[in-house]
PDB file of C-alpha atoms in Angstrom:
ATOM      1  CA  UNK A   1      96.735 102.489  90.408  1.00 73.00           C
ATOM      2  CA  UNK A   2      99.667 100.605  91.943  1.00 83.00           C
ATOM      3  CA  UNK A   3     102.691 100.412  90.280  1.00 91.00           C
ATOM      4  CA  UNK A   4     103.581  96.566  92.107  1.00 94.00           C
ATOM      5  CA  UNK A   5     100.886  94.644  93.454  1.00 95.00           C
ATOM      6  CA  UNK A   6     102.156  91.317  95.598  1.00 95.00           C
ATOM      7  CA  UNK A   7      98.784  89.781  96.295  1.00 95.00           C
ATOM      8  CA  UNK A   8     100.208  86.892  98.660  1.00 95.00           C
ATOM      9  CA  UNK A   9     100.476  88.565 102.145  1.00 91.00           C
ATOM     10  CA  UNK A  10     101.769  85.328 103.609  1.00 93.00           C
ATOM     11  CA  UNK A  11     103.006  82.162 102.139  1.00 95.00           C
ATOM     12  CA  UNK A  12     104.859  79.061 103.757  1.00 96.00           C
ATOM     13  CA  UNK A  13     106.264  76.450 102.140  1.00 97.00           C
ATOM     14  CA  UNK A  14     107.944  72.923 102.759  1.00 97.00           C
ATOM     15  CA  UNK A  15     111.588  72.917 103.214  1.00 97.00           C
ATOM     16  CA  UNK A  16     113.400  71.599  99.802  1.00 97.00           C
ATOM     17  CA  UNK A  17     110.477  72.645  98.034  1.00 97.00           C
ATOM     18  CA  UNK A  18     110.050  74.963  95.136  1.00 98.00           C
ATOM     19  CA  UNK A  19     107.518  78.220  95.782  1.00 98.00           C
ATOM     20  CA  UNK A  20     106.614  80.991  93.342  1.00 98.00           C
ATOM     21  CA  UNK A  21     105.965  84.447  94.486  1.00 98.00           C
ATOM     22  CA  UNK A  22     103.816  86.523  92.853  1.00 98.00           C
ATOM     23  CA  UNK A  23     104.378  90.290  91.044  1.00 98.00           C
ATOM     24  CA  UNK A  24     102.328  92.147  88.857  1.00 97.00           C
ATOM     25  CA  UNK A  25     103.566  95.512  87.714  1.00 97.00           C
ATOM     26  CA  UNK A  26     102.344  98.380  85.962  1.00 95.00           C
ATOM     27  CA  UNK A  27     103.862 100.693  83.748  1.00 94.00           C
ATOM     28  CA  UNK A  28     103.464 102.161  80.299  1.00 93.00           C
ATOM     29  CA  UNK A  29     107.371 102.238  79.939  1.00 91.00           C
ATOM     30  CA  UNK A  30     109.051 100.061  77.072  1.00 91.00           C
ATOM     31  CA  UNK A  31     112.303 100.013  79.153  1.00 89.00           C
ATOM     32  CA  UNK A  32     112.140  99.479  83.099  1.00 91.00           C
ATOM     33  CA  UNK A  33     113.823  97.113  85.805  1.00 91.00           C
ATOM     34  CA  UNK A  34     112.181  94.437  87.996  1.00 94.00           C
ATOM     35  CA  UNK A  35     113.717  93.781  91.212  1.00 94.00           C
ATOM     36  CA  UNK A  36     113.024  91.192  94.100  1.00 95.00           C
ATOM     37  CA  UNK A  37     114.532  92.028  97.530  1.00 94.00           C
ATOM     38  CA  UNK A  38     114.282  89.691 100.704  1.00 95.00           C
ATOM     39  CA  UNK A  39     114.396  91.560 104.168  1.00 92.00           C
ATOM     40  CA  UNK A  40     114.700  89.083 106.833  1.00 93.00           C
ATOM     41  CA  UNK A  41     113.593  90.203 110.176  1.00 89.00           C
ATOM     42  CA  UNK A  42     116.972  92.185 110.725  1.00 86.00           C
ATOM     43  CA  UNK A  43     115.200  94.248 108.682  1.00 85.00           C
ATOM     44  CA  UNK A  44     117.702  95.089 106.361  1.00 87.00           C
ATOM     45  CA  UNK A  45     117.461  94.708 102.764  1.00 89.00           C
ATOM     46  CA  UNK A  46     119.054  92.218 100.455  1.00 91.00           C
ATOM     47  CA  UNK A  47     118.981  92.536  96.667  1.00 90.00           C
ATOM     48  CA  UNK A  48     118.384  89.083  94.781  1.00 94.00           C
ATOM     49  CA  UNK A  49     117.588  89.420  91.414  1.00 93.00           C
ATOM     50  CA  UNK A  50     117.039  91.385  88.248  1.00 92.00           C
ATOM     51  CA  UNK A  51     115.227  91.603  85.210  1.00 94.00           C
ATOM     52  CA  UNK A  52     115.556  94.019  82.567  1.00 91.00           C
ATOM     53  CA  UNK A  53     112.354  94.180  80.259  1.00 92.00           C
ATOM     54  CA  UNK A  54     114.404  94.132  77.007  1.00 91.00           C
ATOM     55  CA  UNK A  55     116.017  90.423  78.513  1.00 88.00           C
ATOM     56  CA  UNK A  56     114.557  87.760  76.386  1.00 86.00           C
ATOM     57  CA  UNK A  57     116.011  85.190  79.260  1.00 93.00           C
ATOM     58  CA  UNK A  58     114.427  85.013  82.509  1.00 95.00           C
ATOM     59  CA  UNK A  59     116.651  85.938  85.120  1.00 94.00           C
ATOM     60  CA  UNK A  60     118.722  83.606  87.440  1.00 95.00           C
ATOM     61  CA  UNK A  61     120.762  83.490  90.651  1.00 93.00           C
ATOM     62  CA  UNK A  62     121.334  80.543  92.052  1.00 96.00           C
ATOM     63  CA  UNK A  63     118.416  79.236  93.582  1.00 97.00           C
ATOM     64  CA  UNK A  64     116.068  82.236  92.533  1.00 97.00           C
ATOM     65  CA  UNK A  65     114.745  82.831  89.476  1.00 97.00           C
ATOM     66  CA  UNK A  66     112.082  85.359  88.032  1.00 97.00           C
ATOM     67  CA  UNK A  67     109.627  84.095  85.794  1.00 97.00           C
ATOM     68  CA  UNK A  68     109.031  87.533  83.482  1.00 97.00           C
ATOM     69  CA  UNK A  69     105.969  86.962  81.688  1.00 96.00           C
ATOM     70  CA  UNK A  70     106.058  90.519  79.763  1.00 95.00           C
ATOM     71  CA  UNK A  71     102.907  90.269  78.181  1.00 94.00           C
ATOM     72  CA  UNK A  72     100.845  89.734  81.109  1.00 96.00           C
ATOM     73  CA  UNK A  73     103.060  92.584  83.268  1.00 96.00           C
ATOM     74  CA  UNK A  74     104.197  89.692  86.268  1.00 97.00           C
ATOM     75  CA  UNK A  75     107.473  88.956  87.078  1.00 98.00           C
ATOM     76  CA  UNK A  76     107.477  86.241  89.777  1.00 98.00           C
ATOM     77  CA  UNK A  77     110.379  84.952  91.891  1.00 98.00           C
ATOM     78  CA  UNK A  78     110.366  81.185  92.569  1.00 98.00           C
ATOM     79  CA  UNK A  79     113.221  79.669  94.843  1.00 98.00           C
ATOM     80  CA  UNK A  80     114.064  76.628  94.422  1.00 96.00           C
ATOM     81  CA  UNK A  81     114.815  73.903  97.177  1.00 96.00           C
ATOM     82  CA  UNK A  82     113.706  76.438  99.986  1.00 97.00           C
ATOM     83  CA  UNK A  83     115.514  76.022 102.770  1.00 97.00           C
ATOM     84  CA  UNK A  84     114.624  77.749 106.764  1.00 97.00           C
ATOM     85  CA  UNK A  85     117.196  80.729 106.023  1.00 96.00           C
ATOM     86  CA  UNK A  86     115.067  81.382 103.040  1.00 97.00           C
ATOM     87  CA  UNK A  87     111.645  82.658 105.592  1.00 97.00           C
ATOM     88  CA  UNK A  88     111.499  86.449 105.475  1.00 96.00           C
ATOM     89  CA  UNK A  89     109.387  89.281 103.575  1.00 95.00           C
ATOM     90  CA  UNK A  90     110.458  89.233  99.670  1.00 96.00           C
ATOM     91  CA  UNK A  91     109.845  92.575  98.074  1.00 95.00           C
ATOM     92  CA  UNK A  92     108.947  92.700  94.180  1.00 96.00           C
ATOM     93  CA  UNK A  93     110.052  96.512  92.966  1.00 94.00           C
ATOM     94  CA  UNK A  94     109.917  98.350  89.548  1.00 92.00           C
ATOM     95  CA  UNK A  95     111.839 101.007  88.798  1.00 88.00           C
ATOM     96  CA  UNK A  96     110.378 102.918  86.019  1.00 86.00           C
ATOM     97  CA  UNK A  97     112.337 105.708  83.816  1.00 82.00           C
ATOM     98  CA  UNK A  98     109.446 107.841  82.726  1.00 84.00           C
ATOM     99  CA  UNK A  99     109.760 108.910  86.714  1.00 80.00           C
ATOM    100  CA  UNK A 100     112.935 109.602  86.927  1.00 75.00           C
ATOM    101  CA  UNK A 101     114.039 106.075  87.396  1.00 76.00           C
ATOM    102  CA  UNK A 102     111.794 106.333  90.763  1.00 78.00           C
ATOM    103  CA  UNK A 103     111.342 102.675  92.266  1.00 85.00           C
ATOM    104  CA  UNK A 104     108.151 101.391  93.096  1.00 89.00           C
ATOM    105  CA  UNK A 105     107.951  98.516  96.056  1.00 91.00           C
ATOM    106  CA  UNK A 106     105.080  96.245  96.361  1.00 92.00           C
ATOM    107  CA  UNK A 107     103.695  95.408 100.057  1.00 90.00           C
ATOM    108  CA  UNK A 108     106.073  92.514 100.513  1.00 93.00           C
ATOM    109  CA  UNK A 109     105.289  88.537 100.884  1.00 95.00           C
ATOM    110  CA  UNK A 110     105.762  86.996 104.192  1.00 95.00           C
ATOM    111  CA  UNK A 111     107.645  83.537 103.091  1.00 97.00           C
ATOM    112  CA  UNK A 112     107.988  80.871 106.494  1.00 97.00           C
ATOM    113  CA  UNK A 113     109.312  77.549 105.225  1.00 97.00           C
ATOM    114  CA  UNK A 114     108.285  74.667 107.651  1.00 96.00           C
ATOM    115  CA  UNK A 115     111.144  72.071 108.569  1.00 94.00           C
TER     116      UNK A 115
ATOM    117  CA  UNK B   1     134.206  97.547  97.706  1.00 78.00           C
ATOM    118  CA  UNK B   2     130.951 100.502  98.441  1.00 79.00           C
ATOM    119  CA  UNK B   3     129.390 100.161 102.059  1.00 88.00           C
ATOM    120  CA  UNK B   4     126.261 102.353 104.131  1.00 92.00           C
ATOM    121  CA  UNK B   5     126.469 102.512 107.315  1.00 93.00           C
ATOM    122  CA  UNK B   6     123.258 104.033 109.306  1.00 94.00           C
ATOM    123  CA  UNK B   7     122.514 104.162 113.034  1.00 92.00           C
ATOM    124  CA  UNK B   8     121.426 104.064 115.484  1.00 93.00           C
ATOM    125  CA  UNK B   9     119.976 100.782 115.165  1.00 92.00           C
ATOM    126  CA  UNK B  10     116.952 100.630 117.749  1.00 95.00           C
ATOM    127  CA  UNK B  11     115.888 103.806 118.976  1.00 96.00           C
ATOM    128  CA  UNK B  12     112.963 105.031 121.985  1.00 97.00           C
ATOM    129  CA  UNK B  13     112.355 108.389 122.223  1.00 97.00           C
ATOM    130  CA  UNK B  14     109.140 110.390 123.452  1.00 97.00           C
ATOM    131  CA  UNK B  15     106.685 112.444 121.682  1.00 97.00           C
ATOM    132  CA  UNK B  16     107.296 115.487 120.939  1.00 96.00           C
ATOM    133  CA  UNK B  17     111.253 114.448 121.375  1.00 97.00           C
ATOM    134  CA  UNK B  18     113.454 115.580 118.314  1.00 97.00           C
ATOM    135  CA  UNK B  19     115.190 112.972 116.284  1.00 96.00           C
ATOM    136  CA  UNK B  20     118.339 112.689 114.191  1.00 96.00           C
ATOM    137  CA  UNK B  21     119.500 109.204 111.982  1.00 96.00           C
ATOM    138  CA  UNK B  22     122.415 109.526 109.834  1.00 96.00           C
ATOM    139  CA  UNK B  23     123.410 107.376 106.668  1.00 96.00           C
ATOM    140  CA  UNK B  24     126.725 107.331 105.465  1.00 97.00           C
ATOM    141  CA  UNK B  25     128.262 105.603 101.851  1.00 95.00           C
ATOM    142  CA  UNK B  26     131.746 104.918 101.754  1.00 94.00           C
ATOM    143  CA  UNK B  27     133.592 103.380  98.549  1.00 91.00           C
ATOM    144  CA  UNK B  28     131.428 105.345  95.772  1.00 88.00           C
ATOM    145  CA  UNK B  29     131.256 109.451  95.216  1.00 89.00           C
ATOM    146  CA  UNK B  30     128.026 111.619  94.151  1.00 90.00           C
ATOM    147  CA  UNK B  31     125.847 109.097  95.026  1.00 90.00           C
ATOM    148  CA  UNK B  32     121.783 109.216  94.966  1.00 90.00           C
ATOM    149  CA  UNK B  33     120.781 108.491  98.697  1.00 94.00           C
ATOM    150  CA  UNK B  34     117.494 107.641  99.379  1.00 93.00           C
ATOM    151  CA  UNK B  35     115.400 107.716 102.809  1.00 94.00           C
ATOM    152  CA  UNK B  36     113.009 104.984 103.045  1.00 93.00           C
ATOM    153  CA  UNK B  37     110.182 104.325 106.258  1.00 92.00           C
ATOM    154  CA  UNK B  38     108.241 100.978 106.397  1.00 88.00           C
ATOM    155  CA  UNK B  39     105.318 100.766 108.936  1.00 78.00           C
ATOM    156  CA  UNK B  40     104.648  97.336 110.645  1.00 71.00           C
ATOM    157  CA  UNK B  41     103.513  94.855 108.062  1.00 66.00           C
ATOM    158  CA  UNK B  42     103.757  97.128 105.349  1.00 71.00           C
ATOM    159  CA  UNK B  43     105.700  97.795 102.030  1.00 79.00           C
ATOM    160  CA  UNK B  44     108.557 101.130 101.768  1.00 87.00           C
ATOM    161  CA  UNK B  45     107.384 103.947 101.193  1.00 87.00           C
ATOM    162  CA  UNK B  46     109.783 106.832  99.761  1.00 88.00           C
ATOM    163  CA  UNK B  47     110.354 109.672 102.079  1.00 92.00           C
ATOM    164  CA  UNK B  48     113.244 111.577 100.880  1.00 92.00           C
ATOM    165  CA  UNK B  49     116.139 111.493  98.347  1.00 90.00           C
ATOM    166  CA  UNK B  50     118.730 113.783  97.345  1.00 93.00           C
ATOM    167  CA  UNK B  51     120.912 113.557  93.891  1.00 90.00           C
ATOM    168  CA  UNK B  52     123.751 116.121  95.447  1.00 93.00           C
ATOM    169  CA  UNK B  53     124.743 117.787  98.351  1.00 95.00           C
ATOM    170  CA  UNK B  54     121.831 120.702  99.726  1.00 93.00           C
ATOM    171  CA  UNK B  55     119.447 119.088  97.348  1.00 93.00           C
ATOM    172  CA  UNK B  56     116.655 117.204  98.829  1.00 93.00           C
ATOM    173  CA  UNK B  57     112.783 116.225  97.497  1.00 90.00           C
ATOM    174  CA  UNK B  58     110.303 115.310  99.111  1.00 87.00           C
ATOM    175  CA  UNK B  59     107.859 112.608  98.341  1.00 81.00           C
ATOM    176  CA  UNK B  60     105.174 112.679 101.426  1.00 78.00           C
ATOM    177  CA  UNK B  61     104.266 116.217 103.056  1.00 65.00           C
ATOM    178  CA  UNK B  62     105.047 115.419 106.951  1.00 77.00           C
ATOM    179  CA  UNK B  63     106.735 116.497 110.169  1.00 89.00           C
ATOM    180  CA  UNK B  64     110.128 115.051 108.869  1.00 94.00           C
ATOM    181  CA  UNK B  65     113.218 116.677 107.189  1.00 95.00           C
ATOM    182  CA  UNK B  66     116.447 115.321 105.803  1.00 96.00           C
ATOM    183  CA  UNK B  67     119.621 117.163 104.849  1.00 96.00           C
ATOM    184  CA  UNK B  68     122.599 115.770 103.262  1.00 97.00           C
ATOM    185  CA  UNK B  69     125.840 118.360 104.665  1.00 96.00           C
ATOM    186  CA  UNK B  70     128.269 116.413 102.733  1.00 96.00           C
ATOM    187  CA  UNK B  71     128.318 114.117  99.181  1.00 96.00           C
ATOM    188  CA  UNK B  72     127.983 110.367 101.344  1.00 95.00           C
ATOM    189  CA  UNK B  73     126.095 111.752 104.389  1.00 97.00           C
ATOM    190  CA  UNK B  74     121.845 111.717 104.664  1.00 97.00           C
ATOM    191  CA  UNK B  75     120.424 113.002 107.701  1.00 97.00           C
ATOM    192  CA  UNK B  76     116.922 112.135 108.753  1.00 96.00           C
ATOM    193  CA  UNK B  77     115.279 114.612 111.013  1.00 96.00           C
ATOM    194  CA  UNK B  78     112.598 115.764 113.418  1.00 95.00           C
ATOM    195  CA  UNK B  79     111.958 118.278 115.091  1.00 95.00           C
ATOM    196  CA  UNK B  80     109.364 117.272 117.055  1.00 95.00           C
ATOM    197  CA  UNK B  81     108.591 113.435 116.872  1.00 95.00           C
ATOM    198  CA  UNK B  82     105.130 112.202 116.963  1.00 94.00           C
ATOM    199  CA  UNK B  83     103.457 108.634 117.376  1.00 94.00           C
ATOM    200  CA  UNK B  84     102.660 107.923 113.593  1.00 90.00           C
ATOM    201  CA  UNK B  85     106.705 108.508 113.003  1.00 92.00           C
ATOM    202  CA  UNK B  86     107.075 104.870 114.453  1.00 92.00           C
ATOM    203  CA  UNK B  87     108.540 102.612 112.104  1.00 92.00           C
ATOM    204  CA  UNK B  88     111.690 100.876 110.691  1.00 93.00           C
ATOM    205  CA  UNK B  89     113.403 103.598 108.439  1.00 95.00           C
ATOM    206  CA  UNK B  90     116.200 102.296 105.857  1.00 94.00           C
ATOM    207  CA  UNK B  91     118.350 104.448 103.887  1.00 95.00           C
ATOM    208  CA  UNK B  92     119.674 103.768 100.585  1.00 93.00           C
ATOM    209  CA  UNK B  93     122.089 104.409  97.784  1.00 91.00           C
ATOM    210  CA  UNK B  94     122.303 104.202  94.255  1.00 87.00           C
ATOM    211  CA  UNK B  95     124.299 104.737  91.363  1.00 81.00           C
ATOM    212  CA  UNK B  96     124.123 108.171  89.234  1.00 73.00           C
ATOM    213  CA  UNK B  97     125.041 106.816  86.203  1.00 58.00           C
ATOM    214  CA  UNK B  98     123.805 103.820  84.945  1.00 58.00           C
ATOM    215  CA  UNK B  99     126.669 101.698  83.798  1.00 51.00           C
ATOM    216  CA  UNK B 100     125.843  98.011  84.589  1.00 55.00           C
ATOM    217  CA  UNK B 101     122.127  97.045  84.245  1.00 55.00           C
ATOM    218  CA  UNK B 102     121.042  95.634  87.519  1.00 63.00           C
ATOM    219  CA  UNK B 103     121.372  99.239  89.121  1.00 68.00           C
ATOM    220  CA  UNK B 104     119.612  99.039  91.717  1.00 78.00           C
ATOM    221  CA  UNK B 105     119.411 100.272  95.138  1.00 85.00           C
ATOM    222  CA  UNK B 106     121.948  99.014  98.272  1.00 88.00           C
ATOM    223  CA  UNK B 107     120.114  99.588 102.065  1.00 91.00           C
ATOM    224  CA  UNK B 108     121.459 100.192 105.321  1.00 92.00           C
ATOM    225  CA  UNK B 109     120.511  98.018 107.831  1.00 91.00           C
ATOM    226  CA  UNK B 110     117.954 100.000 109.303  1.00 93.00           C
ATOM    227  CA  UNK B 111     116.557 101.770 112.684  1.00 95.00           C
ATOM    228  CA  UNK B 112     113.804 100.704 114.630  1.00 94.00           C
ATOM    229  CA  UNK B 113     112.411 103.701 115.895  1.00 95.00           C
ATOM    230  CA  UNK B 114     109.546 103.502 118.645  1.00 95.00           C
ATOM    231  CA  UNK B 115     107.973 106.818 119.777  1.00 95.00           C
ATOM    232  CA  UNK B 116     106.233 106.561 122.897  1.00 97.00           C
TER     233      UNK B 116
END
């Protein structure tokens, strides 16, 4: 099974508007991390945001923030007010102690916000 | 303040051609350094990492080797390139020992290797 699914390939979005991507993990681990990374095309890799599964708060920074629904195993990034530096592939990632604190990336979503 | 610094950044070589990328940390000591390859379109997938110098793991059985000669240096290697070793390949570093909670991983910035 995977350990992050991202189920939107692609997504675009309005500039100044508010989008939500999606992450679903899996893990029998009480304690892990979630991670979101954005890689614009550059290619290099940009951490954003973190959420450890003990946190009773979501997780903010700035304009991102990760809706961690524990019960349900998703951990979403919105970003609010998008804005055109914003388009680039966002990464959800897990990293799970029971594997040696191994990190699991999902298959990326392709985020284009439209002027 | 830590920085990785990896190169080249673009490379072409032929098949069959050997190939060498290096990964260097500077700021941070005993590091975990990680070799990452993404495929066009597609998500990371782990390729190497390496907790001290001379020890390396392997995470997918192919025609690539790393090395790490000294405690902030990662070598990627080939001996023989072929055309499924095209990609963008990132390395990474991260922190032994767990003191702050977001530890997660730092990249390079990446080479775009084309074998042709």
């Amino acid at each position: 099974a995977q350990k992050i699914t991202q189920t939107q390939p692609g997504m675009f979005v309005q500039e100044k508007e508010a989008v939500t991507l999606d992450c679903t993990y899996d893990t029998s681990d009480q304690s892990y991390g979630l991670f979101w990374y954005k890689q614009p095309s550059s290619g290099e890799m940009i951490f954003l945001i973190y959420q450890g599964s003990y946190d009773e708060q979501n997780a903010t920074e700035g304009r991102y923030s990760l809706n961690f629904q524990k019960a349900r195993k998703s951990a979403n990034l919105v970003i609010s007010a998008s804005q055109l530096g914003d388009s680039a592939m966002y990464f959800c990632a897990m990293r799970e102690p029971s594997t040696g604190n191994q990190f699991y990336f999902g298959t990326g979503t392709s985020l284009t916000v439209i002027p | 303040s830590q920085t990785i610094h990896q190169w080249p950044a673009t490379l072409v070589q032929p098949v069959g051609s050997p190939l060498s990328l290096e990964c260097t940390v500077e700021g941070t000591s005993n590091p975990n350094l990680y070799w990452y390859r993404q495929a066009a379109g597609r998500g990371l997938q782990l390729l190497f990492y390496s907790v001290g110098i001379g020890q390396i793991s392997s995470e997918v059985p192919q025609n690539l080797s790393a090395s790490r000669p000294q405690d902030r240096q990662f070598i990627l290697s080939s001996k023989k390139l072929l055309l499924s070793d095209s990609g963008f390949y990132l390395c990474a570093w991260r922190r032994k020992y767990y003191r702050v909670p977001n530890y997660g991983y730092t990249f390079g910035s990446g080479t775009r290797l084309t074998v042709v």
